[in-house]
Amino acid sequence: MWSEATIRSQAEPARRPGTGLFVSYALAIESSCDDTAVAVAGPNGVVAERRRSQAALHAPHGGVVPELASRDHARVLLPLVETLLDETSIAPSEIDLVAYTRGPGLVGALLTAAALAHGLAHGWSKPILGVHHIEGHLVSAFLDDLPELPDRFPFLALIVSGGHSLIVHAHGLGRYEILGATRDDAAGEAFDKVAQLLGLGYPGGPAIARLAERGRPDEVVLPRPLLRSGGYALSFSGLKTAVRRRLEERVTDLDPADLARGFEEAVVDVLVTKTRRAWRARRLARVALVGGVSANRRLRERLQQEATADGVELRVPPLSLSTDNASMIAAVAWLRSAEASPALESPRPWALARWSLAELRPPLERRLVHAV
Ligand code: KG4
Ligand code: ZN
């Protein structure tokens, strides 16, 4: 998990291109699901992050309980901000922008960050910006050289998390063409549900991956949903049903590790096949694998093999930034800082449970540059 230590870079504040304004730090708050996180980004990228996982809180319930999530976020968010600022010795006066995850996610959980961010922005007289969670995941693969991000486009993105499974042609910042999405469960959701069937608890992805390490290859072969049909569309609920059927057959010598391995292989096979098909069809030379399921070792390995074979560059976030975090939200905030508004004028609603990546637009600065 995220190290409790905080780091501070020696980055000098930079002039925001075209505006004459100095941008030093953006503070970001993330609470869209079951991770509570705060981070600060500067001109050279992310400076520091503090994060708390709610996994232990939800584990007894086998999944995220929205009401518990909201209450816990509300309890720990402000102390996390205070600790982060204390440890980095960043004063509120040095922060130019307060950002938060506006959506998509659990609406009650999102509102806790939204309320705190608006309160801080109003109290400190700073502008505020609501960030798209999935755009955060998208940039998470580029945090090591954030200022270079505009030059990394176009690329293909496979976004696989607990709530989303998307194959996206990223033409530029804020210009996302969704090629395919899941028709039912997200990939991470399938891992979580299958883990529940196997009695592995929550969160399921890491538990399945660990069990699958001991499983024999090809001992259990499960269906590959929509592998040869549906374009880039994905589907995982039938696979979960196939796992349940195997368990109901009560074959006495069925090893759960073989079943976990068979399930993981099926998910990885579909994701890798469709993603490769997309980068070939779109003639893209770079692919980003992001979202919580990008922590899956087998998926990383298989995608890397195919990318290398095709001469495609694979970008993956470090493991600590695969799952939800505030560093990625702070990074987007910094890139989109020109769009921030005064707290009292910020767009409503403050939180959006559903919000398509396709609705985003390029950052304001770019549009202004184009208009001139
Ligand atoms: O991005 P994320 O932290 O939250 C959402 O935005 O949904 O993703 C969480 C998901 C969970 O479903 C979890 O089971 C899955 O990522 N996950 C994994 C692994 N680590 C986390 N799935 C497969 N293998 C893993 N190693
Ligand atoms: Zn996420």
Short mmCIF file of C-alpha atoms and ligand atoms in Angstrom, two decimals:
data_model
loop_
_atom_site.label_atom_id
_atom_site.label_comp_id
_atom_site.label_asym_id
_atom_site.label_seq_id
_atom_site.Cartn_x
_atom_site.Cartn_y
_atom_site.Cartn_z
CA MET A 1 0.00 0.00 0.00
CA TRP A 2 0.89 3.66 -0.12
CA SER A 3 3.78 4.53 2.09
CA GLU A 4 2.91 6.82 4.97
CA ALA A 5 5.99 8.89 4.28
CA THR A 6 5.49 12.09 2.37
CA ILE A 7 7.91 13.59 -0.08
CA ARG A 8 8.54 17.11 -1.15
CA SER A 9 10.20 18.13 -4.38
CA GLN A 10 12.28 21.26 -4.80
CA ALA A 11 10.11 22.36 -7.70
CA GLU A 12 9.89 26.10 -8.28
CA PRO A 13 6.48 27.56 -9.03
CA ALA A 14 6.00 27.97 -12.77
CA ARG A 15 4.20 30.58 -14.81
CA ARG A 16 1.02 29.16 -16.24
CA PRO A 17 1.37 29.39 -20.04
CA GLY A 18 -0.42 32.31 -21.60
CA THR A 19 -1.97 33.68 -18.42
CA GLY A 20 0.80 35.50 -16.62
CA LEU A 21 -0.38 33.81 -13.40
CA PHE A 22 1.85 31.81 -11.16
CA VAL A 23 0.75 28.30 -10.41
CA SER A 24 2.47 26.75 -7.47
CA TYR A 25 0.40 23.95 -5.98
CA ALA A 26 -2.93 22.24 -6.59
CA LEU A 27 -4.49 20.41 -3.65
CA ALA A 28 -6.68 17.45 -4.64
CA ILE A 29 -9.20 15.40 -2.67
CA GLU A 30 -10.45 11.97 -3.79
CA SER A 31 -13.31 10.04 -2.16
CA SER A 32 -15.27 8.48 -5.02
CA CYS A 33 -15.38 4.95 -3.62
CA ASP A 34 -13.52 3.31 -0.72
CA ASP A 35 -10.18 5.13 -0.68
CA THR A 36 -9.78 8.48 1.04
CA ALA A 37 -6.87 10.41 -0.43
CA VAL A 38 -5.40 13.88 -0.61
CA ALA A 39 -2.43 15.03 -2.70
CA VAL A 40 -0.56 18.09 -3.85
CA ALA A 41 0.80 18.57 -7.37
CA GLY A 42 3.24 21.25 -8.49
CA PRO A 43 4.64 22.26 -11.86
CA ASN A 44 6.92 19.24 -12.00
CA GLY A 45 4.28 16.74 -11.02
CA VAL A 46 2.95 15.25 -7.82
CA VAL A 47 4.68 16.42 -4.66
CA ALA A 48 3.03 14.32 -1.97
CA GLU A 49 0.01 12.17 -1.18
CA ARG A 50 -1.74 10.82 1.91
CA ARG A 51 -4.15 7.94 1.57
CA ARG A 52 -6.32 5.69 3.70
CA SER A 53 -8.00 2.55 2.46
CA GLN A 54 -11.41 1.57 3.79
CA ALA A 55 -10.89 -2.08 2.82
CA ALA A 56 -10.99 -3.32 6.43
CA LEU A 57 -14.22 -1.37 7.05
CA HIS A 58 -16.05 -3.01 4.14
CA ALA A 59 -14.47 -6.47 4.28
CA PRO A 60 -17.01 -7.94 6.74
CA HIS A 61 -19.80 -6.93 4.32
CA GLY A 62 -18.20 -8.50 1.23
CA GLY A 63 -18.25 -5.22 -0.71
CA VAL A 64 -18.43 -1.46 -0.39
CA VAL A 65 -21.32 -0.22 1.79
CA PRO A 66 -22.01 3.30 0.47
CA GLU A 67 -23.29 4.75 3.75
CA LEU A 68 -20.27 3.48 5.70
CA ALA A 69 -17.96 4.82 2.99
CA SER A 70 -19.43 8.35 3.16
CA ARG A 71 -19.26 8.50 6.96
CA ASP A 72 -15.68 7.36 7.05
CA HIS A 73 -14.58 9.77 4.31
CA ALA A 74 -16.24 12.64 6.19
CA ARG A 75 -14.43 11.63 9.39
CA VAL A 76 -10.89 11.37 8.01
CA LEU A 77 -10.70 13.83 5.12
CA LEU A 78 -9.92 17.03 6.99
CA PRO A 79 -7.28 15.42 9.27
CA LEU A 80 -5.64 13.97 6.12
CA VAL A 81 -5.45 17.42 4.53
CA GLU A 82 -3.99 18.89 7.72
CA THR A 83 -1.36 16.15 7.98
CA LEU A 84 -0.40 16.51 4.33
CA LEU A 85 0.09 20.27 4.60
CA ASP A 86 1.93 19.91 7.91
CA GLU A 87 4.34 17.29 6.64
CA THR A 88 5.10 19.07 3.39
CA SER A 89 5.25 22.49 5.08
CA ILE A 90 3.00 23.86 2.36
CA ALA A 91 0.93 26.79 3.60
CA PRO A 92 -2.63 27.32 2.35
CA SER A 93 -1.40 30.62 0.88
CA GLU A 94 0.88 28.62 -1.45
CA ILE A 95 -2.03 26.62 -2.85
CA ASP A 96 -3.49 28.12 -6.00
CA LEU A 97 -6.25 25.66 -6.61
CA VAL A 98 -8.43 23.24 -4.66
CA ALA A 99 -9.56 20.23 -6.70
CA TYR A 100 -11.75 17.25 -5.96
CA THR A 101 -13.18 14.24 -7.76
CA ARG A 102 -16.57 15.36 -9.05
CA GLY A 103 -17.52 11.94 -10.48
CA PRO A 104 -18.26 9.29 -11.48
CA GLY A 105 -18.61 7.31 -8.26
CA LEU A 106 -20.83 6.81 -5.21
CA VAL A 107 -22.70 10.06 -4.87
CA GLY A 108 -22.65 10.22 -1.06
CA ALA A 109 -18.93 9.47 -1.00
CA LEU A 110 -18.23 12.04 -3.73
CA LEU A 111 -20.14 14.70 -1.81
CA THR A 112 -17.82 14.45 1.20
CA ALA A 113 -14.82 15.59 -0.89
CA ALA A 114 -16.96 18.11 -2.78
CA ALA A 115 -18.17 19.72 0.46
CA LEU A 116 -14.71 19.88 2.00
CA ALA A 117 -13.14 21.22 -1.19
CA HIS A 118 -15.77 23.94 -1.52
CA GLY A 119 -15.35 24.86 2.14
CA LEU A 120 -11.57 25.12 1.85
CA ALA A 121 -11.70 27.02 -1.43
CA HIS A 122 -14.22 29.47 -0.04
CA GLY A 123 -12.35 29.89 3.26
CA TRP A 124 -8.97 30.31 1.59
CA SER A 125 -10.37 32.37 -1.34
CA LYS A 126 -8.98 29.94 -3.89
CA PRO A 127 -10.49 28.74 -7.16
CA ILE A 128 -12.00 25.25 -7.27
CA LEU A 129 -12.14 22.53 -9.92
CA GLY A 130 -14.16 19.28 -10.10
CA VAL A 131 -12.12 16.55 -11.78
CA HIS A 132 -13.27 13.48 -13.74
CA HIS A 133 -12.11 10.36 -11.89
CA ILE A 134 -11.44 8.36 -15.07
CA GLU A 135 -9.39 11.17 -16.62
CA GLY A 136 -7.36 10.86 -13.42
CA HIS A 137 -6.80 7.16 -14.06
CA LEU A 138 -5.83 8.00 -17.66
CA VAL A 139 -3.05 10.36 -16.63
CA SER A 140 -1.88 8.00 -13.85
CA ALA A 141 0.30 6.20 -16.39
CA PHE A 142 2.17 9.44 -17.14
CA LEU A 143 2.77 10.92 -13.69
CA ASP A 144 6.53 10.40 -13.86
CA ASP A 145 6.79 12.97 -16.67
CA LEU A 146 3.56 14.93 -16.39
CA PRO A 147 4.77 18.11 -18.18
CA GLU A 148 5.42 15.91 -21.25
CA LEU A 149 1.89 14.50 -21.26
CA PRO A 150 0.59 16.65 -24.16
CA ASP A 151 3.28 15.05 -26.36
CA ARG A 152 2.21 11.51 -25.45
CA PHE A 153 -1.04 11.71 -27.41
CA PRO A 154 -2.53 10.00 -29.30
CA PHE A 155 -2.61 6.70 -27.47
CA LEU A 156 -4.94 3.82 -26.70
CA ALA A 157 -6.13 3.31 -23.15
CA LEU A 158 -7.45 0.21 -21.48
CA ILE A 159 -9.22 1.45 -18.35
CA VAL A 160 -10.19 -1.39 -16.04
CA SER A 161 -11.42 -0.71 -12.52
CA GLY A 162 -14.12 -1.75 -10.08
CA GLY A 163 -16.68 0.45 -11.80
CA HIS A 164 -15.44 0.76 -15.39
CA SER A 165 -14.05 -1.23 -18.29
CA LEU A 166 -13.32 0.94 -21.29
CA ILE A 167 -11.19 0.86 -24.41
CA VAL A 168 -10.51 4.47 -25.36
CA HIS A 169 -8.74 6.23 -28.22
CA ALA A 170 -7.23 9.24 -26.45
CA HIS A 171 -6.70 11.88 -29.16
CA GLY A 172 -5.63 14.60 -26.74
CA LEU A 173 -6.29 15.84 -23.24
CA GLY A 174 -10.09 15.94 -22.94
CA ARG A 175 -10.60 14.37 -26.38
CA TYR A 176 -11.55 10.80 -25.67
CA GLU A 177 -13.26 8.47 -28.13
CA ILE A 178 -14.80 5.48 -26.37
CA LEU A 179 -14.33 2.47 -28.63
CA GLY A 180 -15.78 -0.11 -26.29
CA ALA A 181 -17.24 -0.48 -22.82
CA THR A 182 -18.61 -3.29 -20.71
CA ARG A 183 -22.22 -4.26 -21.32
CA ASP A 184 -22.68 -5.48 -17.76
CA ASP A 185 -20.09 -5.95 -14.99
CA ALA A 186 -16.77 -4.10 -14.97
CA ALA A 187 -13.63 -6.25 -14.95
CA GLY A 188 -12.81 -5.40 -11.32
CA GLU A 189 -16.40 -6.04 -10.31
CA ALA A 190 -16.15 -9.51 -11.88
CA PHE A 191 -12.97 -10.19 -9.86
CA ASP A 192 -14.77 -9.02 -6.70
CA LYS A 193 -17.89 -11.13 -7.34
CA VAL A 194 -15.93 -14.27 -8.22
CA ALA A 195 -13.82 -13.76 -5.08
CA GLN A 196 -17.04 -13.69 -3.10
CA LEU A 197 -18.19 -16.95 -4.74
CA LEU A 198 -14.87 -18.52 -3.74
CA GLY A 199 -15.15 -17.15 -0.20
CA LEU A 200 -12.05 -14.98 -0.60
CA GLY A 201 -13.50 -11.77 0.81
CA TYR A 202 -13.12 -8.17 -0.31
CA PRO A 203 -11.36 -6.68 -2.25
CA GLY A 204 -11.41 -9.63 -4.57
CA GLY A 205 -8.90 -8.76 -7.30
CA PRO A 206 -5.68 -9.20 -5.32
CA ALA A 207 -7.09 -12.31 -3.57
CA ILE A 208 -8.00 -14.02 -6.87
CA ALA A 209 -4.62 -13.09 -8.37
CA ARG A 210 -2.80 -14.62 -5.39
CA LEU A 211 -4.84 -17.83 -5.53
CA ALA A 212 -4.43 -18.05 -9.32
CA GLU A 213 -0.63 -18.07 -8.92
CA ARG A 214 -0.97 -21.59 -7.50
CA GLY A 215 -3.46 -22.75 -10.16
CA ARG A 216 -2.51 -24.98 -13.09
CA PRO A 217 -2.84 -23.46 -16.56
CA ASP A 218 -5.62 -24.87 -18.78
CA GLU A 219 -6.97 -27.13 -16.02
CA VAL A 220 -10.19 -25.10 -15.98
CA VAL A 221 -11.10 -23.41 -19.26
CA LEU A 222 -13.89 -20.84 -19.08
CA PRO A 223 -15.72 -18.95 -21.86
CA ARG A 224 -14.21 -15.78 -23.39
CA PRO A 225 -17.30 -13.52 -23.61
CA LEU A 226 -17.62 -11.47 -26.83
CA LEU A 227 -14.08 -12.41 -27.88
CA ARG A 228 -14.96 -12.67 -31.57
CA SER A 229 -18.05 -10.45 -31.60
CA GLY A 230 -19.33 -7.13 -30.34
CA GLY A 231 -16.49 -5.02 -31.74
CA TYR A 232 -14.65 -3.61 -28.73
CA ALA A 233 -17.56 -4.22 -26.33
CA LEU A 234 -16.80 -6.25 -23.22
CA SER A 235 -18.95 -8.46 -20.98
CA PHE A 236 -18.04 -10.25 -17.78
CA SER A 237 -21.27 -11.28 -16.06
CA GLY A 238 -21.53 -14.56 -18.06
CA LEU A 239 -18.04 -15.46 -16.92
CA LYS A 240 -19.06 -14.99 -13.31
CA THR A 241 -22.06 -17.27 -13.96
CA ALA A 242 -19.72 -19.88 -15.52
CA VAL A 243 -17.64 -19.85 -12.33
CA ARG A 244 -20.76 -20.28 -10.22
CA ARG A 245 -21.87 -23.26 -12.36
CA ARG A 246 -18.49 -24.95 -11.91
CA LEU A 247 -18.85 -24.55 -8.16
CA GLU A 248 -22.43 -25.88 -8.22
CA GLU A 249 -21.31 -28.98 -10.11
CA ARG A 250 -19.51 -29.91 -6.89
CA VAL A 251 -16.75 -31.79 -8.62
CA THR A 252 -14.87 -33.15 -5.61
CA ASP A 253 -11.36 -32.69 -6.96
CA LEU A 254 -11.95 -29.14 -8.27
CA ASP A 255 -9.06 -27.05 -6.95
CA PRO A 256 -10.19 -23.44 -6.32
CA ALA A 257 -6.73 -22.29 -7.43
CA ASP A 258 -7.31 -23.86 -10.88
CA LEU A 259 -10.71 -22.15 -11.06
CA ALA A 260 -9.19 -18.78 -10.09
CA ARG A 261 -6.47 -19.29 -12.71
CA GLY A 262 -9.05 -20.20 -15.38
CA PHE A 263 -11.12 -17.11 -14.52
CA GLU A 264 -8.13 -14.77 -14.54
CA GLU A 265 -6.91 -16.20 -17.86
CA ALA A 266 -10.33 -15.69 -19.45
CA VAL A 267 -10.55 -12.03 -18.34
CA VAL A 268 -6.97 -11.30 -19.37
CA ASP A 269 -7.40 -13.04 -22.72
CA VAL A 270 -10.45 -10.96 -23.66
CA LEU A 271 -8.90 -7.67 -22.48
CA VAL A 272 -5.58 -8.24 -24.22
CA THR A 273 -7.13 -9.50 -27.48
CA LYS A 274 -9.52 -6.57 -27.81
CA THR A 275 -6.94 -3.97 -26.81
CA ARG A 276 -4.42 -5.31 -29.33
CA ARG A 277 -7.11 -5.34 -32.03
CA ALA A 278 -7.83 -1.67 -31.23
CA TRP A 279 -4.22 -0.42 -31.35
CA ARG A 280 -3.72 -2.23 -34.63
CA ALA A 281 -6.93 -0.89 -36.19
CA ARG A 282 -6.19 2.65 -35.01
CA ARG A 283 -2.48 2.40 -35.82
CA LEU A 284 -1.50 3.64 -32.38
CA ALA A 285 2.05 3.17 -31.12
CA ARG A 286 1.38 3.72 -27.42
CA VAL A 287 -1.04 2.05 -24.98
CA ALA A 288 -1.84 2.92 -21.37
CA LEU A 289 -3.15 0.28 -18.98
CA VAL A 290 -4.84 1.99 -16.02
CA GLY A 291 -7.40 1.48 -13.23
CA GLY A 292 -7.38 -0.90 -10.27
CA VAL A 293 -7.23 -4.07 -12.39
CA SER A 294 -4.00 -2.79 -13.99
CA ALA A 295 -2.38 -4.01 -10.75
CA ASN A 296 -2.96 -7.55 -12.04
CA ARG A 297 0.42 -9.07 -12.80
CA ARG A 298 -0.84 -11.52 -15.42
CA LEU A 299 -2.63 -8.73 -17.30
CA ARG A 300 0.49 -6.53 -17.25
CA GLU A 301 2.67 -9.39 -18.48
CA ARG A 302 0.38 -10.49 -21.30
CA LEU A 303 -0.20 -6.94 -22.52
CA GLN A 304 3.54 -6.24 -22.36
CA GLN A 305 4.26 -9.35 -24.48
CA GLU A 306 1.79 -8.31 -27.17
CA ALA A 307 2.92 -4.68 -27.10
CA THR A 308 6.56 -5.66 -27.48
CA ALA A 309 5.70 -8.01 -30.36
CA ASP A 310 3.92 -5.14 -32.17
CA GLY A 311 6.52 -2.48 -31.32
CA VAL A 312 4.00 -0.61 -29.18
CA GLU A 313 5.03 1.26 -26.01
CA LEU A 314 3.09 0.14 -22.92
CA ARG A 315 2.60 2.67 -20.11
CA VAL A 316 1.41 1.39 -16.73
CA PRO A 317 1.22 3.35 -13.47
CA PRO A 318 3.35 2.15 -10.57
CA LEU A 319 1.42 -0.37 -8.46
CA SER A 320 0.78 2.24 -5.75
CA LEU A 321 -1.06 4.41 -8.30
CA SER A 322 -3.08 1.65 -10.03
CA THR A 323 -5.94 1.80 -7.57
CA ASP A 324 -7.73 4.98 -6.52
CA ASN A 325 -5.50 7.83 -5.40
CA ALA A 326 -5.44 11.62 -5.21
CA SER A 327 -2.13 12.06 -7.06
CA MET A 328 -3.89 11.46 -10.37
CA ILE A 329 -6.62 13.96 -9.46
CA ALA A 330 -4.03 16.58 -8.48
CA ALA A 331 -2.25 16.00 -11.79
CA VAL A 332 -5.42 16.58 -13.82
CA ALA A 333 -6.17 19.65 -11.70
CA TRP A 334 -2.79 21.09 -12.52
CA LEU A 335 -3.24 20.41 -16.23
CA ARG A 336 -6.71 21.98 -16.17
CA SER A 337 -5.99 24.78 -13.71
CA ALA A 338 -7.24 27.47 -16.11
CA GLU A 339 -10.78 26.07 -15.81
CA ALA A 340 -11.13 26.56 -12.08
CA SER A 341 -13.87 28.87 -10.82
CA PRO A 342 -14.53 30.73 -7.55
CA ALA A 343 -16.09 28.33 -4.99
CA LEU A 344 -19.40 30.17 -4.94
CA GLU A 345 -19.66 30.01 -8.74
CA SER A 346 -18.54 26.43 -9.24
CA PRO A 347 -20.74 24.35 -11.57
CA ARG A 348 -23.58 22.35 -10.06
CA PRO A 349 -24.27 19.64 -9.26
CA TRP A 350 -21.09 19.31 -7.23
CA ALA A 351 -21.08 15.53 -7.60
CA LEU A 352 -22.02 13.36 -10.57
CA ALA A 353 -22.62 9.65 -9.94
CA ARG A 354 -22.55 9.08 -13.71
CA TRP A 355 -20.38 11.13 -16.05
CA SER A 356 -19.09 9.89 -19.39
CA LEU A 357 -15.48 10.47 -20.37
CA ALA A 358 -16.82 11.40 -23.82
CA GLU A 359 -18.42 14.55 -22.35
CA LEU A 360 -15.04 16.07 -21.46
CA ARG A 361 -13.51 18.84 -23.51
CA PRO A 362 -9.88 19.92 -24.03
CA PRO A 363 -8.47 22.18 -21.30
CA LEU A 364 -9.48 25.82 -21.52
CA GLU A 365 -5.98 27.06 -22.34
CA ARG A 366 -5.82 24.94 -25.44
CA ARG A 367 -9.18 26.11 -26.67
CA LEU A 368 -8.14 29.72 -26.19
CA VAL A 369 -4.91 29.10 -28.05
CA HIS A 370 -6.88 27.58 -30.93
CA ALA A 371 -9.35 30.47 -30.95
CA VAL A 372 -6.67 33.14 -31.31
O1 KG4 B 1 -9.58 1.89 -9.67
P1 KG4 B 1 -10.03 1.22 -8.44
O2 KG4 B 1 -9.19 1.35 -7.20
O3 KG4 B 1 -11.46 1.70 -8.02
C1 KG4 B 1 -12.45 2.04 -8.94
O4 KG4 B 1 -12.41 3.19 -9.49
O5 KG4 B 1 -13.31 1.17 -9.19
O6 KG4 B 1 -10.22 -0.31 -8.78
C2 KG4 B 1 -10.59 -1.25 -7.81
C3 KG4 B 1 -10.76 -2.62 -8.49
C4 KG4 B 1 -11.39 -3.66 -7.56
O7 KG4 B 1 -12.47 -4.25 -8.23
C5 KG4 B 1 -10.26 -4.62 -7.30
O8 KG4 B 1 -10.71 -5.95 -7.07
C6 KG4 B 1 -9.45 -4.52 -8.57
O9 KG4 B 1 -9.48 -3.14 -8.88
N1 KG4 B 1 -8.06 -4.99 -8.40
C7 KG4 B 1 -7.55 -6.06 -9.04
C8 KG4 B 1 -6.22 -6.23 -8.55
N2 KG4 B 1 -5.99 -5.24 -7.65
C9 KG4 B 1 -7.12 -4.49 -7.57
N3 KG4 B 1 -8.09 -6.88 -9.95
C10 KG4 B 1 -7.31 -7.90 -10.41
N4 KG4 B 1 -6.04 -8.13 -9.99
C11 KG4 B 1 -5.47 -7.33 -9.07
N5 KG4 B 1 -4.21 -7.56 -8.67
ZN ZN B 2 -10.88 4.33 -9.83
#
